Amino acid sequence: MANLPNKTITAVFELQRLLLQIINQAAELEFTILQQFGETEATIAELDEIQNVKERAISYYTRLYRLLLQLFQSQPIADSATLDLLTRSLTQTQAIANAGQASLLEIKRNWNLQ
């Protein structure tokens, strides 16, 4: 197994937890909008945005999972290209998570669902 710093492993797990929270919040918001307002011309754009937020969160969650697993299966040391990819992915994932949270918050505000 390739040894990674605990700080890196913790960062991956914290981001994965955040992505799961975003997926859950998006699903909850989608359900609420559908229940209260239905799928109408007025809601379709927000429902599409919610779906996009969920899909991006799932994609980045999966990416982190696969990279971490690949790194831990590496012998005797992890490939530097994979380590670099993990580092870039952590930065990108944080940006995606921040954007997803902002999108969901904006949609809640638009529909007075705070």
PDB file of C-alpha atoms in Angstrom:
ATOM      1  CA  MET A   1       0.000   0.000   0.000  1.00  0.00           C
ATOM      2  CA  ALA A   2       1.204   3.466  -0.809  1.00  0.00           C
ATOM      3  CA  ASN A   3       1.387   5.635   2.262  1.00  0.00           C
ATOM      4  CA  LEU A   4      -0.448   8.913   2.065  1.00  0.00           C
ATOM      5  CA  PRO A   5      -0.292  11.622   4.704  1.00  0.00           C
ATOM      6  CA  ASN A   6      -3.201  11.493   7.135  1.00  0.00           C
ATOM      7  CA  LYS A   7      -3.949  15.096   6.183  1.00  0.00           C
ATOM      8  CA  THR A   8      -4.580  14.028   2.576  1.00  0.00           C
ATOM      9  CA  ILE A   9      -6.744  11.067   3.552  1.00  0.00           C
ATOM     10  CA  THR A  10      -8.751  13.253   5.920  1.00  0.00           C
ATOM     11  CA  ALA A  11      -9.224  15.879   3.200  1.00  0.00           C
ATOM     12  CA  VAL A  12     -10.602  13.227   0.834  1.00  0.00           C
ATOM     13  CA  PHE A  13     -13.017  11.873   3.430  1.00  0.00           C
ATOM     14  CA  GLU A  14     -14.177  15.341   4.466  1.00  0.00           C
ATOM     15  CA  LEU A  15     -14.857  16.293   0.857  1.00  0.00           C
ATOM     16  CA  GLN A  16     -16.691  13.026   0.259  1.00  0.00           C
ATOM     17  CA  ARG A  17     -18.857  13.722   3.305  1.00  0.00           C
ATOM     18  CA  LEU A  18     -19.548  17.226   1.998  1.00  0.00           C
ATOM     19  CA  LEU A  19     -20.479  15.848  -1.424  1.00  0.00           C
ATOM     20  CA  LEU A  20     -22.876  13.364   0.185  1.00  0.00           C
ATOM     21  CA  GLN A  21     -24.489  16.232   2.081  1.00  0.00           C
ATOM     22  CA  ILE A  22     -24.855  18.183  -1.162  1.00  0.00           C
ATOM     23  CA  ILE A  23     -26.418  15.167  -2.889  1.00  0.00           C
ATOM     24  CA  ASN A  24     -28.849  14.804   0.005  1.00  0.00           C
ATOM     25  CA  GLN A  25     -29.694  18.527   0.071  1.00  0.00           C
ATOM     26  CA  ALA A  26     -30.244  18.531  -3.685  1.00  0.00           C
ATOM     27  CA  ALA A  27     -32.545  15.516  -3.507  1.00  0.00           C
ATOM     28  CA  GLU A  28     -34.481  17.086  -0.641  1.00  0.00           C
ATOM     29  CA  LEU A  29     -34.804  20.413  -2.466  1.00  0.00           C
ATOM     30  CA  GLU A  30     -35.911  18.693  -5.655  1.00  0.00           C
ATOM     31  CA  PHE A  31     -38.565  16.771  -3.727  1.00  0.00           C
ATOM     32  CA  THR A  32     -39.776  19.923  -1.961  1.00  0.00           C
ATOM     33  CA  ILE A  33     -40.087  21.910  -5.181  1.00  0.00           C
ATOM     34  CA  LEU A  34     -41.933  19.084  -6.902  1.00  0.00           C
ATOM     35  CA  GLN A  35     -44.287  18.652  -3.947  1.00  0.00           C
ATOM     36  CA  GLN A  36     -45.035  22.344  -3.459  1.00  0.00           C
ATOM     37  CA  PHE A  37     -44.936  23.684  -7.007  1.00  0.00           C
ATOM     38  CA  GLY A  38     -44.889  20.709  -9.372  1.00  0.00           C
ATOM     39  CA  GLU A  39     -42.917  20.376 -12.571  1.00  0.00           C
ATOM     40  CA  THR A  40     -43.922  23.481 -14.454  1.00  0.00           C
ATOM     41  CA  GLU A  41     -42.387  25.919 -16.863  1.00  0.00           C
ATOM     42  CA  ALA A  42     -41.498  28.055 -13.856  1.00  0.00           C
ATOM     43  CA  THR A  43     -39.679  25.272 -11.980  1.00  0.00           C
ATOM     44  CA  ILE A  44     -38.032  23.313 -14.785  1.00  0.00           C
ATOM     45  CA  ALA A  45     -34.849  25.439 -14.935  1.00  0.00           C
ATOM     46  CA  GLU A  46     -34.253  25.066 -11.198  1.00  0.00           C
ATOM     47  CA  LEU A  47     -35.021  21.357 -11.274  1.00  0.00           C
ATOM     48  CA  ASP A  48     -32.475  20.979 -14.080  1.00  0.00           C
ATOM     49  CA  GLU A  49     -29.899  22.931 -12.066  1.00  0.00           C
ATOM     50  CA  ILE A  50     -30.556  20.756  -9.013  1.00  0.00           C
ATOM     51  CA  GLN A  51     -30.046  17.656 -11.155  1.00  0.00           C
ATOM     52  CA  ASN A  52     -26.769  19.102 -12.464  1.00  0.00           C
ATOM     53  CA  VAL A  53     -25.579  19.801  -8.920  1.00  0.00           C
ATOM     54  CA  LYS A  54     -26.371  16.211  -7.923  1.00  0.00           C
ATOM     55  CA  GLU A  55     -24.642  14.756 -10.977  1.00  0.00           C
ATOM     56  CA  ARG A  56     -21.486  16.828 -10.440  1.00  0.00           C
ATOM     57  CA  ALA A  57     -21.371  15.882  -6.758  1.00  0.00           C
ATOM     58  CA  ILE A  58     -21.780  12.193  -7.590  1.00  0.00           C
ATOM     59  CA  SER A  59     -19.116  12.407 -10.289  1.00  0.00           C
ATOM     60  CA  TYR A  60     -16.561  14.056  -8.010  1.00  0.00           C
ATOM     61  CA  TYR A  61     -17.393  11.722  -5.120  1.00  0.00           C
ATOM     62  CA  THR A  62     -16.726   8.758  -7.405  1.00  0.00           C
ATOM     63  CA  ARG A  63     -13.517  10.317  -8.722  1.00  0.00           C
ATOM     64  CA  LEU A  64     -12.130  10.754  -5.205  1.00  0.00           C
ATOM     65  CA  TYR A  65     -13.148   7.214  -4.256  1.00  0.00           C
ATOM     66  CA  ARG A  66     -11.441   5.696  -7.298  1.00  0.00           C
ATOM     67  CA  LEU A  67      -8.267   7.757  -6.940  1.00  0.00           C
ATOM     68  CA  LEU A  68      -7.897   6.942  -3.260  1.00  0.00           C
ATOM     69  CA  LEU A  69      -8.468   3.248  -3.898  1.00  0.00           C
ATOM     70  CA  GLN A  70      -5.982   3.284  -6.778  1.00  0.00           C
ATOM     71  CA  LEU A  71      -3.369   4.989  -4.616  1.00  0.00           C
ATOM     72  CA  PHE A  72      -3.795   2.524  -1.776  1.00  0.00           C
ATOM     73  CA  GLN A  73      -3.425  -0.402  -4.157  1.00  0.00           C
ATOM     74  CA  SER A  74      -0.166   0.997  -5.570  1.00  0.00           C
ATOM     75  CA  GLN A  75       3.020  -0.878  -4.721  1.00  0.00           C
ATOM     76  CA  PRO A  76       5.629  -0.100  -3.539  1.00  0.00           C
ATOM     77  CA  ILE A  77       4.893   3.618  -3.863  1.00  0.00           C
ATOM     78  CA  ALA A  78       2.155   5.612  -5.497  1.00  0.00           C
ATOM     79  CA  ASP A  79       2.663   6.920  -9.006  1.00  0.00           C
ATOM     80  CA  SER A  80       3.460  10.636  -8.916  1.00  0.00           C
ATOM     81  CA  ALA A  81       0.996  11.317 -11.739  1.00  0.00           C
ATOM     82  CA  THR A  82      -1.809   9.777  -9.681  1.00  0.00           C
ATOM     83  CA  LEU A  83      -0.761  11.789  -6.631  1.00  0.00           C
ATOM     84  CA  ASP A  84      -0.814  14.950  -8.730  1.00  0.00           C
ATOM     85  CA  LEU A  85      -4.241  14.012 -10.055  1.00  0.00           C
ATOM     86  CA  LEU A  86      -5.496  13.542  -6.497  1.00  0.00           C
ATOM     87  CA  THR A  87      -4.138  16.945  -5.491  1.00  0.00           C
ATOM     88  CA  ARG A  88      -5.825  18.628  -8.460  1.00  0.00           C
ATOM     89  CA  SER A  89      -9.023  16.692  -7.814  1.00  0.00           C
ATOM     90  CA  LEU A  90      -9.143  17.872  -4.206  1.00  0.00           C
ATOM     91  CA  THR A  91      -8.930  21.486  -5.346  1.00  0.00           C
ATOM     92  CA  GLN A  92     -11.506  20.979  -8.093  1.00  0.00           C
ATOM     93  CA  THR A  93     -13.835  19.099  -5.772  1.00  0.00           C
ATOM     94  CA  GLN A  94     -13.786  21.897  -3.217  1.00  0.00           C
ATOM     95  CA  ALA A  95     -14.663  24.395  -5.953  1.00  0.00           C
ATOM     96  CA  ILE A  96     -17.472  22.168  -7.262  1.00  0.00           C
ATOM     97  CA  ALA A  97     -18.815  21.684  -3.733  1.00  0.00           C
ATOM     98  CA  ASN A  98     -18.797  25.429  -3.068  1.00  0.00           C
ATOM     99  CA  ALA A  99     -20.550  26.116  -6.375  1.00  0.00           C
ATOM    100  CA  GLY A 100     -23.122  23.394  -5.724  1.00  0.00           C
ATOM    101  CA  GLN A 101     -23.924  24.736  -2.279  1.00  0.00           C
ATOM    102  CA  ALA A 102     -24.275  28.253  -3.682  1.00  0.00           C
ATOM    103  CA  SER A 103     -26.611  27.042  -6.438  1.00  0.00           C
ATOM    104  CA  LEU A 104     -28.833  25.187  -3.991  1.00  0.00           C
ATOM    105  CA  LEU A 105     -28.958  28.189  -1.666  1.00  0.00           C
ATOM    106  CA  GLU A 106     -29.898  30.491  -4.540  1.00  0.00           C
ATOM    107  CA  ILE A 107     -32.691  28.147  -5.643  1.00  0.00           C
ATOM    108  CA  LYS A 108     -34.020  27.999  -2.078  1.00  0.00           C
ATOM    109  CA  ARG A 109     -34.045  31.783  -1.944  1.00  0.00           C
ATOM    110  CA  ASN A 110     -35.766  32.046  -5.325  1.00  0.00           C
ATOM    111  CA  TRP A 111     -38.609  29.852  -4.064  1.00  0.00           C
ATOM    112  CA  ASN A 112     -38.632  31.136  -0.461  1.00  0.00           C
ATOM    113  CA  LEU A 113     -37.683  27.709   0.878  1.00  0.00           C
ATOM    114  CA  GLN A 114     -35.133  28.757   3.464  1.00  0.00           C
TER     115      GLN A 114
END
